[in-house]
């Protein structure tokens, strides 16, 4: 059975089980997944930067929570088509919705990190009637990409797949007064700048900063898990960025990218187990 078939099977059966059972299964699978040396190494390396005080068993436990939260995210994703709009609205604790409503009047950017129930949270925003457009990386095979597209658009959101025409599609969406969601913590489009991320140089996307400097308003958001397995989504007030008189275009873009990244860092530090990045972000160190 291939991945596509597993997704189809999960879409059919997972909505039939109670949420506590689905999440418990995710937690157990996360423990089993950590038997993979590569996954164990990647998550440990990332946590060494974002939660450096965790060591030994505490680090291993947090690694299991990172993987479990990623699995919970995908479990929610495959259940999206089965959930009603009212269920979607009630599922998340959210704040700052008024900032996105204001952003929808002009078009603008929502810059987020890969934290918590990321895709599901955006579907909640779409369920509130907000014109959300998520920019995603291309996935192979095309049938898998189409399935993910169907899931993420189940409650009204739209997707732009990174590729040769993605830049034009993003501008078109902004001019249509839509909210374009961009990740600020991982370079998915090979348009990166190397700047300090948790004190060490890493490749982070420069696209959000360049769009912000073109005059598009920006809201910075965060999504995480808390309490009794309940996710929250928070959006901060809209910000406007512009180049300083003594800056050239590259200098201004780097400064704005640093400011955005600094905001995302504060939320990743607060909820490190919710930062669902399983790939290595920094070069491996011998003491990781």
C-alpha positions as YAML, in Angstrom:
chain: A
units: angstrom
residues:
- id: 1
  name: UNK
  ca: [0.00, 0.00, 0.00]
- id: 2
  name: UNK
  ca: [1.48, 3.36, -1.04]
- id: 3
  name: UNK
  ca: [1.22, 6.74, 0.75]
- id: 4
  name: UNK
  ca: [-1.67, 7.91, -1.40]
- id: 5
  name: UNK
  ca: [-3.72, 4.83, -0.53]
- id: 6
  name: UNK
  ca: [-2.94, 5.28, 3.16]
- id: 7
  name: UNK
  ca: [-4.22, 8.87, 3.00]
- id: 8
  name: UNK
  ca: [-7.43, 7.74, 1.31]
- id: 9
  name: UNK
  ca: [-7.89, 5.03, 3.93]
- id: 10
  name: UNK
  ca: [-7.28, 7.52, 6.75]
- id: 11
  name: UNK
  ca: [-9.78, 9.98, 5.24]
- id: 12
  name: UNK
  ca: [-12.40, 7.23, 5.30]
- id: 13
  name: UNK
  ca: [-11.80, 5.78, 8.75]
- id: 14
  name: UNK
  ca: [-10.22, 8.35, 11.09]
- id: 15
  name: UNK
  ca: [-13.34, 10.59, 11.32]
- id: 16
  name: UNK
  ca: [-15.19, 7.58, 12.79]
- id: 17
  name: UNK
  ca: [-12.97, 7.42, 15.88]
- id: 18
  name: UNK
  ca: [-13.06, 9.73, 18.92]
- id: 19
  name: UNK
  ca: [-10.45, 12.45, 18.96]
- id: 20
  name: UNK
  ca: [-8.71, 11.17, 22.10]
- id: 21
  name: UNK
  ca: [-8.12, 7.80, 20.46]
- id: 22
  name: UNK
  ca: [-6.75, 9.37, 17.25]
- id: 23
  name: UNK
  ca: [-4.34, 11.55, 19.21]
- id: 24
  name: UNK
  ca: [-3.26, 8.66, 21.46]
- id: 25
  name: UNK
  ca: [-2.45, 6.62, 18.34]
- id: 26
  name: UNK
  ca: [-0.38, 9.56, 17.05]
- id: 27
  name: UNK
  ca: [1.55, 9.68, 20.33]
- id: 28
  name: UNK
  ca: [2.32, 5.96, 20.19]
- id: 29
  name: UNK
  ca: [3.38, 6.14, 16.54]
- id: 30
  name: UNK
  ca: [5.70, 9.04, 17.41]
- id: 31
  name: UNK
  ca: [7.54, 6.89, 19.93]
- id: 32
  name: UNK
  ca: [7.96, 4.15, 17.36]
- id: 33
  name: UNK
  ca: [9.09, 6.65, 14.69]
- id: 34
  name: UNK
  ca: [11.98, 7.76, 16.90]
- id: 35
  name: UNK
  ca: [13.62, 4.39, 16.33]
- id: 36
  name: UNK
  ca: [14.68, 5.97, 13.02]
- id: 37
  name: UNK
  ca: [18.25, 7.29, 13.56]
- id: 38
  name: UNK
  ca: [17.76, 10.01, 10.95]
- id: 39
  name: UNK
  ca: [14.57, 11.36, 12.52]
- id: 40
  name: UNK
  ca: [16.10, 11.16, 15.99]
- id: 41
  name: UNK
  ca: [19.18, 13.04, 14.80]
- id: 42
  name: UNK
  ca: [17.22, 15.75, 12.96]
- id: 43
  name: UNK
  ca: [14.81, 16.51, 15.79]
- id: 44
  name: UNK
  ca: [17.60, 16.48, 18.38]
- id: 45
  name: UNK
  ca: [19.68, 18.88, 16.28]
- id: 46
  name: UNK
  ca: [16.79, 21.33, 15.90]
- id: 47
  name: UNK
  ca: [15.86, 21.18, 19.58]
- id: 48
  name: UNK
  ca: [19.49, 21.78, 20.54]
- id: 49
  name: UNK
  ca: [19.00, 25.29, 19.11]
- id: 50
  name: UNK
  ca: [15.42, 26.10, 20.14]
- id: 51
  name: UNK
  ca: [15.42, 24.37, 23.53]
- id: 52
  name: UNK
  ca: [19.11, 24.04, 24.46]
- id: 53
  name: UNK
  ca: [18.43, 23.39, 28.15]
- id: 54
  name: UNK
  ca: [16.75, 20.07, 27.41]
- id: 55
  name: UNK
  ca: [19.16, 17.15, 27.74]
- id: 56
  name: UNK
  ca: [19.02, 13.37, 27.87]
- id: 57
  name: UNK
  ca: [15.57, 11.92, 28.54]
- id: 58
  name: UNK
  ca: [14.00, 15.39, 28.63]
- id: 59
  name: UNK
  ca: [15.29, 16.02, 25.09]
- id: 60
  name: UNK
  ca: [14.07, 12.60, 23.93]
- id: 61
  name: UNK
  ca: [10.63, 13.25, 25.40]
- id: 62
  name: UNK
  ca: [10.42, 16.61, 23.64]
- id: 63
  name: UNK
  ca: [11.47, 14.94, 20.39]
- id: 64
  name: UNK
  ca: [8.58, 12.52, 20.78]
- id: 65
  name: UNK
  ca: [6.20, 15.46, 21.31]
- id: 66
  name: UNK
  ca: [7.49, 17.17, 18.15]
- id: 67
  name: UNK
  ca: [6.82, 14.06, 16.07]
- id: 68
  name: UNK
  ca: [3.48, 13.42, 17.81]
- id: 69
  name: UNK
  ca: [2.30, 16.94, 17.05]
- id: 70
  name: UNK
  ca: [3.26, 16.56, 13.39]
- id: 71
  name: UNK
  ca: [1.25, 13.32, 13.25]
- id: 72
  name: UNK
  ca: [-1.68, 15.01, 15.00]
- id: 73
  name: UNK
  ca: [-1.50, 17.76, 12.41]
- id: 74
  name: UNK
  ca: [-1.81, 15.25, 9.57]
- id: 75
  name: UNK
  ca: [-4.54, 13.33, 11.41]
- id: 76
  name: UNK
  ca: [-6.51, 16.58, 11.58]
- id: 77
  name: UNK
  ca: [-5.74, 17.32, 7.94]
- id: 78
  name: UNK
  ca: [-7.24, 14.07, 6.64]
- id: 79
  name: UNK
  ca: [-10.34, 14.61, 8.80]
- id: 80
  name: UNK
  ca: [-11.00, 18.13, 7.51]
- id: 81
  name: UNK
  ca: [-13.56, 17.17, 4.84]
- id: 82
  name: UNK
  ca: [-15.64, 15.35, 7.49]
- id: 83
  name: UNK
  ca: [-15.79, 18.31, 9.87]
- id: 84
  name: UNK
  ca: [-18.58, 20.87, 9.74]
- id: 85
  name: UNK
  ca: [-17.89, 24.60, 9.61]
- id: 86
  name: UNK
  ca: [-19.23, 24.97, 13.15]
- id: 87
  name: UNK
  ca: [-16.94, 22.22, 14.40]
- id: 88
  name: UNK
  ca: [-14.01, 23.96, 12.73]
- id: 89
  name: UNK
  ca: [-14.85, 27.28, 14.37]
- id: 90
  name: UNK
  ca: [-15.14, 25.70, 17.81]
- id: 91
  name: UNK
  ca: [-12.06, 23.53, 17.52]
- id: 92
  name: UNK
  ca: [-9.53, 26.35, 17.82]
- id: 93
  name: UNK
  ca: [-8.97, 28.98, 20.46]
- id: 94
  name: UNK
  ca: [-8.00, 32.01, 18.41]
- id: 95
  name: UNK
  ca: [-7.22, 35.70, 18.90]
- id: 96
  name: UNK
  ca: [-6.50, 38.56, 16.53]
- id: 97
  name: UNK
  ca: [-9.11, 37.59, 13.96]
- id: 98
  name: UNK
  ca: [-9.94, 41.27, 13.56]
- id: 99
  name: UNK
  ca: [-6.44, 41.90, 12.18]
- id: 100
  name: UNK
  ca: [-7.03, 39.40, 9.39]
- id: 101
  name: UNK
  ca: [-10.44, 40.86, 8.68]
- id: 102
  name: UNK
  ca: [-8.73, 44.23, 8.22]
- id: 103
  name: UNK
  ca: [-6.05, 42.60, 6.05]
- id: 104
  name: UNK
  ca: [-8.76, 41.16, 3.80]
- id: 105
  name: UNK
  ca: [-9.91, 44.69, 2.97]
- id: 106
  name: UNK
  ca: [-6.65, 45.49, 1.20]
- id: 107
  name: UNK
  ca: [-4.90, 42.18, 0.58]
- id: 108
  name: UNK
  ca: [-1.73, 41.33, 2.47]
- id: 109
  name: UNK
  ca: [0.57, 38.74, 3.96]
- id: 110
  name: UNK
  ca: [0.22, 36.41, 6.92]
- id: 111
  name: UNK
  ca: [3.69, 35.19, 7.88]
- id: 112
  name: UNK
  ca: [3.83, 32.13, 10.12]
- id: 113
  name: UNK
  ca: [6.15, 29.34, 11.25]
- id: 114
  name: UNK
  ca: [5.53, 25.60, 10.90]
- id: 115
  name: UNK
  ca: [4.07, 25.33, 14.38]
- id: 116
  name: UNK
  ca: [1.08, 23.48, 15.78]
- id: 117
  name: UNK
  ca: [-1.88, 22.50, 13.63]
- id: 118
  name: UNK
  ca: [-0.63, 24.80, 10.89]
- id: 119
  name: UNK
  ca: [-2.76, 23.78, 7.91]
- id: 120
  name: UNK
  ca: [-5.82, 23.05, 10.02]
- id: 121
  name: UNK
  ca: [-5.60, 26.47, 11.63]
- id: 122
  name: UNK
  ca: [-5.63, 28.10, 8.22]
- id: 123
  name: UNK
  ca: [-8.72, 26.08, 7.30]
- id: 124
  name: UNK
  ca: [-10.38, 27.51, 10.41]
- id: 125
  name: UNK
  ca: [-9.63, 31.00, 9.11]
- id: 126
  name: UNK
  ca: [-11.20, 30.06, 5.77]
- id: 127
  name: UNK
  ca: [-14.20, 28.67, 7.67]
- id: 128
  name: UNK
  ca: [-14.60, 32.16, 9.13]
- id: 129
  name: UNK
  ca: [-14.97, 33.46, 5.58]
- id: 130
  name: UNK
  ca: [-11.48, 34.89, 5.23]
- id: 131
  name: UNK
  ca: [-9.91, 34.71, 1.73]
- id: 132
  name: UNK
  ca: [-6.87, 32.65, 2.73]
- id: 133
  name: UNK
  ca: [-4.32, 31.53, 0.13]
- id: 134
  name: UNK
  ca: [-1.55, 29.19, 1.30]
- id: 135
  name: UNK
  ca: [1.72, 28.94, -0.62]
- id: 136
  name: UNK
  ca: [3.06, 25.36, -0.53]
- id: 137
  name: UNK
  ca: [5.98, 23.45, -1.95]
- id: 138
  name: UNK
  ca: [5.46, 21.07, -4.86]
- id: 139
  name: UNK
  ca: [4.88, 17.44, -3.87]
- id: 140
  name: UNK
  ca: [5.50, 14.36, -5.95]
- id: 141
  name: UNK
  ca: [3.72, 12.49, -7.36]
- id: 142
  name: UNK
  ca: [1.09, 14.90, -8.77]
- id: 143
  name: UNK
  ca: [-1.73, 12.67, -7.45]
- id: 144
  name: UNK
  ca: [-0.45, 13.19, -3.92]
- id: 145
  name: UNK
  ca: [-0.30, 16.95, -4.45]
- id: 146
  name: UNK
  ca: [-3.88, 16.94, -5.74]
- id: 147
  name: UNK
  ca: [-5.06, 15.05, -2.65]
- id: 148
  name: UNK
  ca: [-3.34, 17.48, -0.28]
- id: 149
  name: UNK
  ca: [-4.84, 20.34, -2.29]
- id: 150
  name: UNK
  ca: [-8.32, 18.87, -1.87]
- id: 151
  name: UNK
  ca: [-7.83, 18.47, 1.88]
- id: 152
  name: UNK
  ca: [-6.48, 21.95, 2.48]
- id: 153
  name: UNK
  ca: [-9.20, 23.53, 0.33]
- id: 154
  name: UNK
  ca: [-11.98, 21.56, 2.04]
- id: 155
  name: UNK
  ca: [-13.32, 24.63, 3.86]
- id: 156
  name: UNK
  ca: [-12.70, 27.34, 1.30]
- id: 157
  name: UNK
  ca: [-8.97, 28.04, 1.37]
- id: 158
  name: UNK
  ca: [-6.86, 28.21, -1.77]
- id: 159
  name: UNK
  ca: [-3.39, 26.91, -2.61]
- id: 160
  name: UNK
  ca: [-0.54, 28.24, -4.70]
- id: 161
  name: UNK
  ca: [2.07, 25.63, -5.52]
- id: 162
  name: UNK
  ca: [5.64, 26.89, -5.73]
- id: 163
  name: UNK
  ca: [6.94, 26.86, -9.29]
- id: 164
  name: UNK
  ca: [7.80, 29.14, -12.22]
- id: 165
  name: UNK
  ca: [4.49, 31.03, -12.05]
- id: 166
  name: UNK
  ca: [4.10, 31.19, -8.27]
- id: 167
  name: UNK
  ca: [5.32, 34.78, -7.99]
- id: 168
  name: UNK
  ca: [2.75, 36.04, -10.47]
- id: 169
  name: UNK
  ca: [0.01, 34.03, -8.76]
- id: 170
  name: UNK
  ca: [0.92, 35.52, -5.37]
- id: 171
  name: UNK
  ca: [0.75, 39.08, -6.72]
- id: 172
  name: UNK
  ca: [-2.54, 38.29, -8.44]
- id: 173
  name: UNK
  ca: [-3.98, 37.01, -5.14]
- id: 174
  name: UNK
  ca: [-2.76, 40.08, -3.24]
- id: 175
  name: UNK
  ca: [-4.30, 42.42, -5.82]
- id: 176
  name: UNK
  ca: [-7.56, 40.48, -5.46]
- id: 177
  name: UNK
  ca: [-7.50, 41.43, -1.74]
- id: 178
  name: UNK
  ca: [-6.65, 37.96, -0.49]
- id: 179
  name: UNK
  ca: [-4.53, 36.95, 2.49]
- id: 180
  name: UNK
  ca: [-1.43, 35.15, 1.24]
- id: 181
  name: UNK
  ca: [0.09, 32.85, 3.87]
- id: 182
  name: UNK
  ca: [3.87, 32.42, 3.72]
- id: 183
  name: UNK
  ca: [6.19, 30.42, 5.95]
- id: 184
  name: UNK
  ca: [8.94, 32.51, 7.50]
- id: 185
  name: UNK
  ca: [11.03, 29.75, 9.08]
- id: 186
  name: UNK
  ca: [11.91, 27.44, 6.18]
- id: 187
  name: UNK
  ca: [13.08, 28.21, 2.66]
- id: 188
  name: UNK
  ca: [10.77, 26.32, 0.30]
- id: 189
  name: UNK
  ca: [11.35, 28.32, -2.88]
- id: 190
  name: UNK
  ca: [15.16, 28.44, -3.08]
- id: 191
  name: UNK
  ca: [15.01, 32.18, -2.43]
- id: 192
  name: UNK
  ca: [16.84, 32.24, 0.87]
- id: 193
  name: UNK
  ca: [18.98, 34.59, 2.86]
- id: 194
  name: UNK
  ca: [21.46, 33.31, 5.41]
- id: 195
  name: UNK
  ca: [20.83, 35.13, 8.70]
- id: 196
  name: UNK
  ca: [21.02, 34.18, 12.40]
- id: 197
  name: UNK
  ca: [18.18, 31.93, 13.51]
- id: 198
  name: UNK
  ca: [18.41, 31.14, 17.22]
- id: 199
  name: UNK
  ca: [21.95, 32.52, 17.14]
- id: 200
  name: UNK
  ca: [23.25, 30.40, 14.25]
- id: 201
  name: UNK
  ca: [23.23, 31.10, 10.54]
- id: 202
  name: UNK
  ca: [20.46, 29.34, 8.63]
- id: 203
  name: UNK
  ca: [18.73, 29.67, 5.27]
- id: 204
  name: UNK
  ca: [15.39, 31.43, 5.73]
- id: 205
  name: UNK
  ca: [13.02, 32.75, 3.04]
- id: 206
  name: UNK
  ca: [13.53, 36.31, 1.78]
- id: 207
  name: UNK
  ca: [10.27, 36.45, -0.22]
- id: 208
  name: UNK
  ca: [8.02, 37.72, 2.62]
- id: 209
  name: UNK
  ca: [10.40, 40.60, 3.36]
- id: 210
  name: UNK
  ca: [10.62, 41.65, -0.29]
- id: 211
  name: UNK
  ca: [6.83, 41.61, -0.67]
- id: 212
  name: UNK
  ca: [6.43, 43.63, 2.53]
- id: 213
  name: UNK
  ca: [8.85, 46.25, 1.19]
- id: 214
  name: UNK
  ca: [6.71, 46.54, -1.93]
- id: 215
  name: UNK
  ca: [4.01, 47.99, 0.31]
- id: 216
  name: UNK
  ca: [1.89, 44.97, 1.18]
- id: 217
  name: UNK
  ca: [0.75, 44.97, 4.83]
- id: 218
  name: UNK
  ca: [1.89, 42.10, 7.02]
- id: 219
  name: UNK
  ca: [0.33, 40.24, 9.93]
- id: 220
  name: UNK
  ca: [2.53, 37.85, 11.90]
- id: 221
  name: UNK
  ca: [0.83, 34.76, 13.27]
- id: 222
  name: UNK
  ca: [1.51, 31.71, 15.39]
- id: 223
  name: UNK
  ca: [-0.19, 28.38, 15.94]
- id: 224
  name: UNK
  ca: [0.54, 25.86, 18.69]
- id: 225
  name: UNK
  ca: [-0.87, 23.13, 20.91]
- id: 226
  name: UNK
  ca: [-1.67, 23.75, 24.56]
- id: 227
  name: UNK
  ca: [-3.66, 22.40, 27.50]
- id: 228
  name: UNK
  ca: [-5.81, 19.35, 26.88]
- id: 229
  name: UNK
  ca: [-4.70, 18.76, 23.29]
- id: 230
  name: UNK
  ca: [-6.42, 21.96, 22.12]
- id: 231
  name: UNK
  ca: [-4.73, 24.14, 19.48]
- id: 232
  name: UNK
  ca: [-4.71, 27.91, 19.37]
- id: 233
  name: UNK
  ca: [-4.09, 30.40, 16.58]
- id: 234
  name: UNK
  ca: [-2.92, 33.93, 17.30]
- id: 235
  name: UNK
  ca: [-2.47, 36.87, 14.94]
- id: 236
  name: UNK
  ca: [-0.73, 40.09, 15.96]
- id: 237
  name: UNK
  ca: [-1.61, 43.59, 14.67]
- id: 238
  name: UNK
  ca: [-0.84, 44.52, 11.08]
- id: 239
  name: UNK
  ca: [2.59, 45.97, 10.39]
- id: 240
  name: UNK
  ca: [3.94, 48.04, 7.53]
- id: 241
  name: UNK
  ca: [7.59, 47.88, 6.49]
- id: 242
  name: UNK
  ca: [9.65, 50.28, 4.42]
- id: 243
  name: UNK
  ca: [13.31, 50.79, 3.60]
- id: 244
  name: UNK
  ca: [15.29, 53.25, 5.68]
- id: 245
  name: UNK
  ca: [16.93, 56.21, 3.90]
- id: 246
  name: UNK
  ca: [20.44, 54.76, 4.17]
- id: 247
  name: UNK
  ca: [19.53, 51.22, 3.06]
- id: 248
  name: UNK
  ca: [19.71, 49.62, -0.36]
- id: 249
  name: UNK
  ca: [17.14, 46.99, -1.36]
- id: 250
  name: UNK
  ca: [19.15, 44.01, -0.10]
- id: 251
  name: UNK
  ca: [19.93, 45.65, 3.24]
- id: 252
  name: UNK
  ca: [16.28, 46.56, 3.79]
- id: 253
  name: UNK
  ca: [15.14, 43.03, 2.92]
- id: 254
  name: UNK
  ca: [17.64, 41.51, 5.36]
- id: 255
  name: UNK
  ca: [16.53, 43.83, 8.18]
- id: 256
  name: UNK
  ca: [12.85, 43.07, 7.61]
- id: 257
  name: UNK
  ca: [13.55, 39.32, 7.37]
- id: 258
  name: UNK
  ca: [15.39, 39.52, 10.70]
- id: 259
  name: UNK
  ca: [12.45, 41.33, 12.32]
- id: 260
  name: UNK
  ca: [9.97, 38.74, 11.09]
- id: 261
  name: UNK
  ca: [12.20, 35.88, 12.16]
- id: 262
  name: UNK
  ca: [12.67, 37.40, 15.62]
- id: 263
  name: UNK
  ca: [8.90, 37.34, 16.12]
- id: 264
  name: UNK
  ca: [8.66, 33.71, 15.01]
- id: 265
  name: UNK
  ca: [11.52, 32.77, 17.35]
- id: 266
  name: UNK
  ca: [9.61, 34.04, 20.39]
- id: 267
  name: UNK
  ca: [6.75, 31.63, 19.67]
- id: 268
  name: UNK
  ca: [8.95, 28.67, 18.77]
- id: 269
  name: UNK
  ca: [10.82, 29.13, 22.05]
- id: 270
  name: UNK
  ca: [7.55, 29.25, 23.98]
- id: 271
  name: UNK
  ca: [6.19, 26.07, 22.38]
- id: 272
  name: UNK
  ca: [9.27, 24.17, 21.03]
- id: 273
  name: UNK
  ca: [7.41, 20.86, 20.95]
- id: 274
  name: UNK
  ca: [4.94, 22.45, 18.52]
- id: 275
  name: UNK
  ca: [7.59, 23.39, 15.96]
- id: 276
  name: UNK
  ca: [6.91, 20.62, 13.46]
- id: 277
  name: UNK
  ca: [10.10, 20.72, 11.40]
- id: 278
  name: UNK
  ca: [11.55, 17.25, 10.95]
- id: 279
  name: UNK
  ca: [14.26, 18.26, 8.48]
- id: 280
  name: UNK
  ca: [17.64, 19.63, 9.63]
- id: 281
  name: UNK
  ca: [17.60, 23.44, 9.65]
- id: 282
  name: UNK
  ca: [21.23, 23.97, 10.69]
- id: 283
  name: UNK
  ca: [24.45, 22.06, 9.92]
- id: 284
  name: UNK
  ca: [24.92, 19.15, 12.26]
- id: 285
  name: UNK
  ca: [27.18, 19.68, 15.28]
- id: 286
  name: UNK
  ca: [29.18, 17.01, 17.04]
- id: 287
  name: UNK
  ca: [27.55, 17.83, 20.40]
- id: 288
  name: UNK
  ca: [23.94, 17.70, 19.17]
...
